[in-house]
Every structure is written in structure tokens, then in C-alpha cells.
Amino acid sequence: MNGAERTRDGATDGDAVLRAIRTRRVVRALTDAPVEPERLRAVLDSARYAPHAGNRRLHRYVVVTRPGLLRALRMVSPGMLQHPAAAIVVCVDRARVRAYGFPEDNPGPFIDVGTAAATMLLAAHGLGLGAGPVTSFSRAAVAVLLGVPDGVRPELIVCLGHPSPQQPPPVHRRGGPAWDDLVRWEGF
Ligand SMILES: Cc1cc2nc3c(=O)[nH]c(=O)nc-3n(C[C@H](O)[C@H](O)[C@H](O)COP(=O)(O)O)c2cc1C
């Protein structure tokens, strides 16, 4: 479908994408229900469609669904305020980064963590799941818990679950800056 065609409810694809972007929120209030394997796979698959520096896939994704392991992850992740039913730990394979020829200080692989995470968060939202990123965790402890090999570093955790019916009201968007407060045209 190209941009001019409309779906049955009259929205264009572009409208649907914008609606998804605007309605996505970090969801921290989750039920105990497990995430269905097909939805989990769809979220993981979405990361392949994120833009990646050099079009290389230098990341590895560790999926955690075992309750005991999720509890252990929470214990070493002060930023994990939710009780996720599944977690996807996005890791940068630094050996592959070096082999690809990225200098140590090249931000590309870290930006890729963000593009993959943002894509998975939107995919989860589109699938009716609640999702939220966490970067406040002990990289060393998570690496030990998950058996992450030397040279591979956990950088971000995407928490997933079913949104609980009771959600806190969104606090920041109404009072936040308008887009044009953040933008300079044709130069800073
Ligand atoms: C790089 C990054 C790190 C984040 N780390 C955490 C975290 O450790 N714990 C957490 O609860 N939320 C974390 N967040 C979520 C932000 O707090 C959240 O996106 C922000 O408050 C805006 O809320 P919204 O996404 O619902 O609009 C992180 C977001 C980003 C982009």
C-alpha cells in the first residue's frame, strides 16, 4: 500500500504510524500473564527492520522468560520498576564491532541499540503489549546471570508484558516542550 491509499477506517498508513508513535508510552504496570511466543517473536523480528550503522547486525538479543531469571535480573536492575513477563537484553558484540572496523569511540553501535529498542517498543505497542526500556542495571551482573561471553556487553533491556487495566495517568506529555521549542531551522 502506498501513502495515498487508505485503510478501511479511512486512515492512511502514515496516519497509522503516526498514531502508534504518538500513543506509545512506557508501560510499567504489567499483569502476570506470560507473553505469547508468537508476539515475542514478532517483537524480536521487528528489530531486524531498524536502521543499523553500516547495515551490520552487530547486536545479539538475549530473551528471558523464566520467572526466576527475571527476578534475578530485577535484583541487579534498579531501573527495572516493572515486573516484566519477558525481557529482551540487547547486547553489543564488541568483537564484531572491532572486526567490522568501527573505531572504539564510534557511536554507531550504541545508536543502533536505540534504533532497535525504539522499533521493538513500537512493535510491542502495535501488538497490544506493554513495554519499556531499562538502562539502569549492572552490566557486569547481567552478563554473569545470562552467561554473556567476554567481548559482548548488555546495553539495554526491553521489558515486556500485558498492560494491567490500571495504568497511572501520563504525566509528562502535556507539560512537556512543544516540538518547535526543540527545533532550530537551517542552523542552530
Ligand atoms: C536510553 C533510555 C534509558 C531508559 N532507562 C530507563 C530505566 O532504566 N528505567 C525506566 O523505568 N525507564 C527508562 N527509560 C524510559 C524513559 O524514562 C521514558 O521513555 C521517558 O520517561 C518518556 O516516557 P514515554 O516513553 O512513556 O513517553 C529509558 C529511556 C531511554 C530512551
PDB file of N, CA and C in Angstrom, residues 22-113:
ATOM      1  N   ARG A  22       2.543   8.298  18.500  1.00  0.00           N
ATOM      2  CA  ARG A  22       2.027   9.259  19.494  1.00  0.00           C
ATOM      3  C   ARG A  22       1.376   8.582  20.685  1.00  0.00           C
ATOM      4  N   THR A  23       0.901   7.368  20.522  1.00  0.00           N
ATOM      5  CA  THR A  23       0.187   6.723  21.639  1.00  0.00           C
ATOM      6  C   THR A  23       1.066   5.759  22.429  1.00  0.00           C
ATOM      7  N   ARG A  24       2.277   5.472  21.925  1.00  0.00           N
ATOM      8  CA  ARG A  24       3.168   4.588  22.689  1.00  0.00           C
ATOM      9  C   ARG A  24       3.589   5.276  23.985  1.00  0.00           C
ATOM     10  N   ARG A  25       3.571   4.534  25.066  1.00  0.00           N
ATOM     11  CA  ARG A  25       4.044   5.012  26.371  1.00  0.00           C
ATOM     12  C   ARG A  25       4.866   3.899  26.988  1.00  0.00           C
ATOM     13  N   VAL A  26       5.790   4.259  27.847  1.00  0.00           N
ATOM     14  CA  VAL A  26       6.419   3.226  28.669  1.00  0.00           C
ATOM     15  C   VAL A  26       5.352   2.686  29.614  1.00  0.00           C
ATOM     16  N   VAL A  27       5.180   1.369  29.585  1.00  0.00           N
ATOM     17  CA  VAL A  27       4.168   0.738  30.445  1.00  0.00           C
ATOM     18  C   VAL A  27       4.902  -0.041  31.526  1.00  0.00           C
ATOM     19  N   ARG A  28       4.716   0.405  32.758  1.00  0.00           N
ATOM     20  CA  ARG A  28       5.413  -0.255  33.882  1.00  0.00           C
ATOM     21  C   ARG A  28       4.453  -1.086  34.724  1.00  0.00           C
ATOM     22  N   ALA A  29       3.145  -0.853  34.567  1.00  0.00           N
ATOM     23  CA  ALA A  29       2.155  -1.653  35.310  1.00  0.00           C
ATOM     24  C   ALA A  29       1.731  -2.810  34.412  1.00  0.00           C
ATOM     25  N   LEU A  30       2.223  -4.003  34.755  1.00  0.00           N
ATOM     26  CA  LEU A  30       2.011  -5.178  33.905  1.00  0.00           C
ATOM     27  C   LEU A  30       1.336  -6.281  34.711  1.00  0.00           C
ATOM     28  N   THR A  31       0.573  -7.123  34.011  1.00  0.00           N
ATOM     29  CA  THR A  31      -0.031  -8.282  34.693  1.00  0.00           C
ATOM     30  C   THR A  31       1.003  -9.418  34.751  1.00  0.00           C
ATOM     31  N   ASP A  32       0.596 -10.507  35.405  1.00  0.00           N
ATOM     32  CA  ASP A  32       1.485 -11.683  35.490  1.00  0.00           C
ATOM     33  C   ASP A  32       1.417 -12.552  34.236  1.00  0.00           C
ATOM     34  N   ALA A  33       0.503 -12.232  33.328  1.00  0.00           N
ATOM     35  CA  ALA A  33       0.286 -13.128  32.175  1.00  0.00           C
ATOM     36  C   ALA A  33       1.543 -13.210  31.321  1.00  0.00           C
ATOM     37  N   PRO A  34       1.883 -14.424  30.900  1.00  0.00           N
ATOM     38  CA  PRO A  34       3.070 -14.553  30.047  1.00  0.00           C
ATOM     39  C   PRO A  34       2.846 -13.914  28.675  1.00  0.00           C
ATOM     40  N   VAL A  35       3.949 -13.540  28.050  1.00  0.00           N
ATOM     41  CA  VAL A  35       3.866 -13.021  26.685  1.00  0.00           C
ATOM     42  C   VAL A  35       3.849 -14.220  25.736  1.00  0.00           C
ATOM     43  N   GLU A  36       2.856 -14.262  24.864  1.00  0.00           N
ATOM     44  CA  GLU A  36       2.719 -15.369  23.935  1.00  0.00           C
ATOM     45  C   GLU A  36       3.964 -15.439  23.043  1.00  0.00           C
ATOM     46  N   PRO A  37       4.454 -16.697  22.792  1.00  0.00           N
ATOM     47  CA  PRO A  37       5.679 -16.832  21.992  1.00  0.00           C
ATOM     48  C   PRO A  37       5.606 -16.124  20.638  1.00  0.00           C
ATOM     49  N   GLU A  38       4.430 -16.173  19.992  1.00  0.00           N
ATOM     50  CA  GLU A  38       4.370 -15.546  18.655  1.00  0.00           C
ATOM     51  C   GLU A  38       4.494 -14.028  18.749  1.00  0.00           C
ATOM     52  N   ARG A  39       3.944 -13.444  19.815  1.00  0.00           N
ATOM     53  CA  ARG A  39       4.099 -11.983  19.969  1.00  0.00           C
ATOM     54  C   ARG A  39       5.551 -11.647  20.310  1.00  0.00           C
ATOM     55  N   LEU A  40       6.154 -12.486  21.138  1.00  0.00           N
ATOM     56  CA  LEU A  40       7.560 -12.263  21.497  1.00  0.00           C
ATOM     57  C   LEU A  40       8.430 -12.342  20.242  1.00  0.00           C
ATOM     58  N   ARG A  41       8.158 -13.338  19.417  1.00  0.00           N
ATOM     59  CA  ARG A  41       8.949 -13.484  18.177  1.00  0.00           C
ATOM     60  C   ARG A  41       8.725 -12.295  17.254  1.00  0.00           C
ATOM     61  N   ALA A  42       7.492 -11.801  17.204  1.00  0.00           N
ATOM     62  CA  ALA A  42       7.213 -10.657  16.320  1.00  0.00           C
ATOM     63  C   ALA A  42       7.976  -9.416  16.797  1.00  0.00           C
ATOM     64  N   VAL A  43       8.051  -9.231  18.114  1.00  0.00           N
ATOM     65  CA  VAL A  43       8.812  -8.088  18.647  1.00  0.00           C
ATOM     66  C   VAL A  43      10.286  -8.245  18.287  1.00  0.00           C
ATOM     67  N   LEU A  44      10.812  -9.456  18.477  1.00  0.00           N
ATOM     68  CA  LEU A  44      12.237  -9.698  18.160  1.00  0.00           C
ATOM     69  C   LEU A  44      12.503  -9.495  16.668  1.00  0.00           C
ATOM     70  N   ASP A  45      11.586  -9.973  15.847  1.00  0.00           N
ATOM     71  CA  ASP A  45      11.764  -9.853  14.392  1.00  0.00           C
ATOM     72  C   ASP A  45      11.771  -8.389  13.971  1.00  0.00           C
ATOM     73  N   SER A  46      10.977  -7.563  14.683  1.00  0.00           N
ATOM     74  CA  SER A  46      10.891  -6.143  14.285  1.00  0.00           C
ATOM     75  C   SER A  46      12.257  -5.471  14.340  1.00  0.00           C
ATOM     76  N   ALA A  47      13.123  -5.932  15.247  1.00  0.00           N
ATOM     77  CA  ALA A  47      14.443  -5.277  15.411  1.00  0.00           C
ATOM     78  C   ALA A  47      15.262  -5.382  14.121  1.00  0.00           C
ATOM     79  N   ARG A  48      14.995  -6.420  13.320  1.00  0.00           N
ATOM     80  CA  ARG A  48      15.746  -6.567  12.062  1.00  0.00           C
ATOM     81  C   ARG A  48      15.461  -5.424  11.102  1.00  0.00           C
ATOM     82  N   TYR A  49      14.295  -4.770  11.296  1.00  0.00           N
ATOM     83  CA  TYR A  49      13.898  -3.718  10.360  1.00  0.00           C
ATOM     84  C   TYR A  49      14.377  -2.339  10.807  1.00  0.00           C
ATOM     85  N   ALA A  50      14.993  -2.264  11.969  1.00  0.00           N
ATOM     86  CA  ALA A  50      15.522  -0.974  12.448  1.00  0.00           C
ATOM     87  C   ALA A  50      16.750  -0.605  11.609  1.00  0.00           C
ATOM     88  N   PRO A  51      16.983   0.689  11.404  1.00  0.00           N
ATOM     89  CA  PRO A  51      18.215   1.067  10.716  1.00  0.00           C
ATOM     90  C   PRO A  51      19.428   0.769  11.583  1.00  0.00           C
ATOM     91  N   HIS A  52      20.487   0.253  10.951  1.00  0.00           N
ATOM     92  CA  HIS A  52      21.703  -0.106  11.680  1.00  0.00           C
ATOM     93  C   HIS A  52      22.898   0.492  10.967  1.00  0.00           C
ATOM     94  N   ALA A  53      23.861   1.006  11.738  1.00  0.00           N
ATOM     95  CA  ALA A  53      25.063   1.609  11.147  1.00  0.00           C
ATOM     96  C   ALA A  53      25.754   0.596  10.237  1.00  0.00           C
ATOM     97  N   GLY A  54      26.056   1.023   9.027  1.00  0.00           N
ATOM     98  CA  GLY A  54      26.751   0.142   8.085  1.00  0.00           C
ATOM     99  C   GLY A  54      25.892  -1.036   7.656  1.00  0.00           C
ATOM    100  N   ASN A  55      24.627  -1.013   8.043  1.00  0.00           N
ATOM    101  CA  ASN A  55      23.705  -2.130   7.761  1.00  0.00           C
ATOM    102  C   ASN A  55      24.251  -3.450   8.293  1.00  0.00           C
ATOM    103  N   ARG A  56      25.051  -3.369   9.376  1.00  0.00           N
ATOM    104  CA  ARG A  56      25.577  -4.580  10.016  1.00  0.00           C
ATOM    105  C   ARG A  56      24.692  -4.905  11.197  1.00  0.00           C
ATOM    106  N   ARG A  57      24.541  -6.168  11.491  1.00  0.00           N
ATOM    107  CA  ARG A  57      23.791  -6.575  12.695  1.00  0.00           C
ATOM    108  C   ARG A  57      24.832  -7.003  13.720  1.00  0.00           C
ATOM    109  N   LEU A  58      25.288  -6.017  14.509  1.00  0.00           N
ATOM    110  CA  LEU A  58      26.382  -6.277  15.449  1.00  0.00           C
ATOM    111  C   LEU A  58      25.848  -6.525  16.855  1.00  0.00           C
ATOM    112  N   HIS A  59      24.548  -6.766  16.948  1.00  0.00           N
ATOM    113  CA  HIS A  59      23.912  -6.926  18.253  1.00  0.00           C
ATOM    114  C   HIS A  59      23.371  -8.333  18.417  1.00  0.00           C
ATOM    115  N   ARG A  60      23.275  -8.718  19.655  1.00  0.00           N
ATOM    116  CA  ARG A  60      22.659 -10.004  19.964  1.00  0.00           C
ATOM    117  C   ARG A  60      21.596  -9.747  21.024  1.00  0.00           C
ATOM    118  N   TYR A  61      20.537 -10.524  20.974  1.00  0.00           N
ATOM    119  CA  TYR A  61      19.383 -10.299  21.836  1.00  0.00           C
ATOM    120  C   TYR A  61      19.184 -11.530  22.713  1.00  0.00           C
ATOM    121  N   VAL A  62      19.243 -11.328  24.018  1.00  0.00           N
ATOM    122  CA  VAL A  62      19.034 -12.455  24.931  1.00  0.00           C
ATOM    123  C   VAL A  62      17.621 -12.322  25.499  1.00  0.00           C
ATOM    124  N   VAL A  63      16.828 -13.354  25.285  1.00  0.00           N
ATOM    125  CA  VAL A  63      15.433 -13.334  25.730  1.00  0.00           C
ATOM    126  C   VAL A  63      15.332 -14.048  27.067  1.00  0.00           C
ATOM    127  N   VAL A  64      14.659 -13.437  28.005  1.00  0.00           N
ATOM    128  CA  VAL A  64      14.465 -14.045  29.326  1.00  0.00           C
ATOM    129  C   VAL A  64      12.967 -14.123  29.607  1.00  0.00           C
ATOM    130  N   THR A  65      12.495 -15.342  29.878  1.00  0.00           N
ATOM    131  CA  THR A  65      11.082 -15.514  30.246  1.00  0.00           C
ATOM    132  C   THR A  65      10.936 -16.314  31.545  1.00  0.00           C
ATOM    133  N   ARG A  66      12.028 -16.985  31.973  1.00  0.00           N
ATOM    134  CA  ARG A  66      11.932 -17.801  33.192  1.00  0.00           C
ATOM    135  C   ARG A  66      11.767 -16.899  34.398  1.00  0.00           C
ATOM    136  N   PRO A  67      10.710 -17.142  35.198  1.00  0.00           N
ATOM    137  CA  PRO A  67      10.420 -16.238  36.317  1.00  0.00           C
ATOM    138  C   PRO A  67      11.611 -16.047  37.264  1.00  0.00           C
ATOM    139  N   GLY A  68      12.331 -17.121  37.564  1.00  0.00           N
ATOM    140  CA  GLY A  68      13.464 -16.993  38.497  1.00  0.00           C
ATOM    141  C   GLY A  68      14.550 -16.103  37.932  1.00  0.00           C
ATOM    142  N   LEU A  69      14.798 -16.227  36.638  1.00  0.00           N
ATOM    143  CA  LEU A  69      15.827 -15.416  35.999  1.00  0.00           C
ATOM    144  C   LEU A  69      15.368 -13.958  35.888  1.00  0.00           C
ATOM    145  N   LEU A  70      14.076 -13.770  35.630  1.00  0.00           N
ATOM    146  CA  LEU A  70      13.547 -12.397  35.590  1.00  0.00           C
ATOM    147  C   LEU A  70      13.689 -11.736  36.959  1.00  0.00           C
ATOM    148  N   ARG A  71      13.429 -12.523  38.012  1.00  0.00           N
ATOM    149  CA  ARG A  71      13.572 -11.972  39.378  1.00  0.00           C
ATOM    150  C   ARG A  71      15.021 -11.575  39.623  1.00  0.00           C
ATOM    151  N   ALA A  72      15.944 -12.428  39.190  1.00  0.00           N
ATOM    152  CA  ALA A  72      17.370 -12.127  39.374  1.00  0.00           C
ATOM    153  C   ALA A  72      17.757 -10.876  38.582  1.00  0.00           C
ATOM    154  N   LEU A  73      17.226 -10.749  37.364  1.00  0.00           N
ATOM    155  CA  LEU A  73      17.501  -9.540  36.559  1.00  0.00           C
ATOM    156  C   LEU A  73      17.050  -8.288  37.299  1.00  0.00           C
ATOM    157  N   ARG A  74      15.846  -8.386  37.883  1.00  0.00           N
ATOM    158  CA  ARG A  74      15.312  -7.211  38.606  1.00  0.00           C
ATOM    159  C   ARG A  74      16.221  -6.822  39.773  1.00  0.00           C
ATOM    160  N   MET A  75      16.796  -7.846  40.418  1.00  0.00           N
ATOM    161  CA  MET A  75      17.625  -7.579  41.597  1.00  0.00           C
ATOM    162  C   MET A  75      18.877  -6.781  41.248  1.00  0.00           C
ATOM    163  N   VAL A  76      19.333  -6.873  40.015  1.00  0.00           N
ATOM    164  CA  VAL A  76      20.557  -6.152  39.621  1.00  0.00           C
ATOM    165  C   VAL A  76      20.217  -4.981  38.689  1.00  0.00           C
ATOM    166  N   SER A  77      18.924  -4.627  38.633  1.00  0.00           N
ATOM    167  CA  SER A  77      18.475  -3.562  37.723  1.00  0.00           C
ATOM    168  C   SER A  77      17.618  -2.555  38.486  1.00  0.00           C
ATOM    169  N   PRO A  78      18.259  -1.557  39.124  1.00  0.00           N
ATOM    170  CA  PRO A  78      17.469  -0.591  39.882  1.00  0.00           C
ATOM    171  C   PRO A  78      16.446   0.160  39.028  1.00  0.00           C
ATOM    172  N   GLY A  79      16.718   0.273  37.724  1.00  0.00           N
ATOM    173  CA  GLY A  79      15.781   0.990  36.849  1.00  0.00           C
ATOM    174  C   GLY A  79      14.617   0.152  36.384  1.00  0.00           C
ATOM    175  N   MET A  80      14.611  -1.141  36.769  1.00  0.00           N
ATOM    176  CA  MET A  80      13.510  -2.002  36.322  1.00  0.00           C
ATOM    177  C   MET A  80      12.381  -1.905  37.329  1.00  0.00           C
ATOM    178  N   LEU A  81      11.512  -0.926  37.117  1.00  0.00           N
ATOM    179  CA  LEU A  81      10.443  -0.662  38.075  1.00  0.00           C
ATOM    180  C   LEU A  81       9.268  -1.610  37.840  1.00  0.00           C
ATOM    181  N   GLN A  82       9.182  -2.138  36.641  1.00  0.00           N
ATOM    182  CA  GLN A  82       8.089  -3.060  36.318  1.00  0.00           C
ATOM    183  C   GLN A  82       8.487  -4.495  36.696  1.00  0.00           C
ATOM    184  N   HIS A  83       7.480  -5.381  36.703  1.00  0.00           N
ATOM    185  CA  HIS A  83       7.716  -6.822  36.846  1.00  0.00           C
ATOM    186  C   HIS A  83       7.398  -7.439  35.487  1.00  0.00           C
ATOM    187  N   PRO A  84       8.389  -7.509  34.611  1.00  0.00           N
ATOM    188  CA  PRO A  84       8.072  -7.960  33.252  1.00  0.00           C
ATOM    189  C   PRO A  84       7.818  -9.458  33.195  1.00  0.00           C
ATOM    190  N   ALA A  85       7.016  -9.850  32.209  1.00  0.00           N
ATOM    191  CA  ALA A  85       6.806 -11.278  31.941  1.00  0.00           C
ATOM    192  C   ALA A  85       7.873 -11.796  30.983  1.00  0.00           C
ATOM    193  N   ALA A  86       8.533 -10.876  30.306  1.00  0.00           N
ATOM    194  CA  ALA A  86       9.634 -11.244  29.410  1.00  0.00           C
ATOM    195  C   ALA A  86      10.562 -10.044  29.316  1.00  0.00           C
ATOM    196  N   ALA A  87      11.814 -10.327  29.054  1.00  0.00           N
ATOM    197  CA  ALA A  87      12.785  -9.245  28.890  1.00  0.00           C
ATOM    198  C   ALA A  87      13.698  -9.601  27.726  1.00  0.00           C
ATOM    199  N   ILE A  88      14.016  -8.581  26.944  1.00  0.00           N
ATOM    200  CA  ILE A  88      14.960  -8.766  25.835  1.00  0.00           C
ATOM    201  C   ILE A  88      16.184  -7.913  26.143  1.00  0.00           C
ATOM    202  N   VAL A  89      17.298  -8.574  26.345  1.00  0.00           N
ATOM    203  CA  VAL A  89      18.532  -7.856  26.690  1.00  0.00           C
ATOM    204  C   VAL A  89      19.318  -7.627  25.392  1.00  0.00           C
ATOM    205  N   VAL A  90      19.453  -6.357  25.036  1.00  0.00           N
ATOM    206  CA  VAL A  90      20.159  -6.003  23.792  1.00  0.00           C
ATOM    207  C   VAL A  90      21.646  -5.881  24.126  1.00  0.00           C
ATOM    208  N   CYS A  91      22.444  -6.698  23.446  1.00  0.00           N
ATOM    209  CA  CYS A  91      23.883  -6.727  23.718  1.00  0.00           C
ATOM    210  C   CYS A  91      24.647  -6.267  22.485  1.00  0.00           C
ATOM    211  N   VAL A  92      25.724  -5.532  22.736  1.00  0.00           N
ATOM    212  CA  VAL A  92      26.622  -5.154  21.643  1.00  0.00           C
ATOM    213  C   VAL A  92      27.793  -6.132  21.641  1.00  0.00           C
ATOM    214  N   ASP A  93      28.011  -6.746  20.493  1.00  0.00           N
ATOM    215  CA  ASP A  93      29.133  -7.671  20.330  1.00  0.00           C
ATOM    216  C   ASP A  93      30.345  -6.840  19.912  1.00  0.00           C
ATOM    217  N   ARG A  94      31.157  -6.494  20.908  1.00  0.00           N
ATOM    218  CA  ARG A  94      32.256  -5.566  20.643  1.00  0.00           C
ATOM    219  C   ARG A  94      33.327  -6.184  19.752  1.00  0.00           C
ATOM    220  N   ALA A  95      33.453  -7.507  19.808  1.00  0.00           N
ATOM    221  CA  ALA A  95      34.419  -8.170  18.914  1.00  0.00           C
ATOM    222  C   ALA A  95      33.982  -7.983  17.455  1.00  0.00           C
ATOM    223  N   ARG A  96      32.680  -8.157  17.201  1.00  0.00           N
ATOM    224  CA  ARG A  96      32.177  -7.938  15.839  1.00  0.00           C
ATOM    225  C   ARG A  96      32.319  -6.478  15.440  1.00  0.00           C
ATOM    226  N   VAL A  97      32.098  -5.575  16.409  1.00  0.00           N
ATOM    227  CA  VAL A  97      32.236  -4.138  16.125  1.00  0.00           C
ATOM    228  C   VAL A  97      33.657  -3.840  15.668  1.00  0.00           C
ATOM    229  N   ARG A  98      34.625  -4.419  16.390  1.00  0.00           N
ATOM    230  CA  ARG A  98      36.042  -4.214  16.015  1.00  0.00           C
ATOM    231  C   ARG A  98      36.334  -4.856  14.664  1.00  0.00           C
ATOM    232  N   ALA A  99      35.833  -6.086  14.487  1.00  0.00           N
ATOM    233  CA  ALA A  99      36.101  -6.794  13.235  1.00  0.00           C
ATOM    234  C   ALA A  99      35.521  -6.034  12.049  1.00  0.00           C
ATOM    235  N   TYR A 100      34.416  -5.353  12.284  1.00  0.00           N
ATOM    236  CA  TYR A 100      33.804  -4.573  11.207  1.00  0.00           C
ATOM    237  C   TYR A 100      34.626  -3.324  10.895  1.00  0.00           C
ATOM    238  N   GLY A 101      35.473  -2.925  11.863  1.00  0.00           N
ATOM    239  CA  GLY A 101      36.341  -1.779  11.623  1.00  0.00           C
ATOM    240  C   GLY A 101      35.852  -0.488  12.241  1.00  0.00           C
ATOM    241  N   PHE A 102      34.826  -0.591  13.081  1.00  0.00           N
ATOM    242  CA  PHE A 102      34.401   0.613  13.805  1.00  0.00           C
ATOM    243  C   PHE A 102      35.457   0.970  14.838  1.00  0.00           C
ATOM    244  N   PRO A 103      35.941   2.220  14.885  1.00  0.00           N
ATOM    245  CA  PRO A 103      36.814   2.616  15.997  1.00  0.00           C
ATOM    246  C   PRO A 103      36.049   2.504  17.314  1.00  0.00           C
ATOM    247  N   GLU A 104      36.802   2.338  18.421  1.00  0.00           N
ATOM    248  CA  GLU A 104      36.192   2.157  19.750  1.00  0.00           C
ATOM    249  C   GLU A 104      35.176   3.249  20.073  1.00  0.00           C
ATOM    250  N   ASP A 105      35.492   4.497  19.634  1.00  0.00           N
ATOM    251  CA  ASP A 105      34.616   5.602  20.029  1.00  0.00           C
ATOM    252  C   ASP A 105      33.515   5.884  18.997  1.00  0.00           C
ATOM    253  N   ASN A 106      33.357   5.003  18.039  1.00  0.00           N
ATOM    254  CA  ASN A 106      32.279   5.222  17.055  1.00  0.00           C
ATOM    255  C   ASN A 106      30.927   5.000  17.731  1.00  0.00           C
ATOM    256  N   PRO A 107      30.049   5.987  17.651  1.00  0.00           N
ATOM    257  CA  PRO A 107      28.771   5.835  18.375  1.00  0.00           C
ATOM    258  C   PRO A 107      27.765   4.920  17.666  1.00  0.00           C
ATOM    259  N   GLY A 108      28.063   4.530  16.433  1.00  0.00           N
ATOM    260  CA  GLY A 108      27.079   3.768  15.642  1.00  0.00           C
ATOM    261  C   GLY A 108      26.468   2.582  16.367  1.00  0.00           C
ATOM    262  N   PRO A 109      27.292   1.689  16.936  1.00  0.00           N
ATOM    263  CA  PRO A 109      26.702   0.514  17.582  1.00  0.00           C
ATOM    264  C   PRO A 109      25.783   0.866  18.758  1.00  0.00           C
ATOM    265  N   PHE A 110      26.065   1.993  19.432  1.00  0.00           N
ATOM    266  CA  PHE A 110      25.214   2.384  20.556  1.00  0.00           C
ATOM    267  C   PHE A 110      23.923   3.038  20.053  1.00  0.00           C
ATOM    268  N   ILE A 111      24.072   3.811  18.977  1.00  0.00           N
ATOM    269  CA  ILE A 111      22.859   4.378  18.379  1.00  0.00           C
ATOM    270  C   ILE A 111      21.958   3.234  17.892  1.00  0.00           C
ATOM    271  N   ASP A 112      22.589   2.187  17.362  1.00  0.00           N
ATOM    272  CA  ASP A 112      21.817   1.024  16.905  1.00  0.00           C
ATOM    273  C   ASP A 112      21.030   0.376  18.040  1.00  0.00           C
ATOM    274  N   VAL A 113      21.586   0.402  19.247  1.00  0.00           N
ATOM    275  CA  VAL A 113      20.832  -0.131  20.396  1.00  0.00           C
ATOM    276  C   VAL A 113      19.527   0.645  20.518  1.00  0.00           C
TER     277      VAL A 113
END
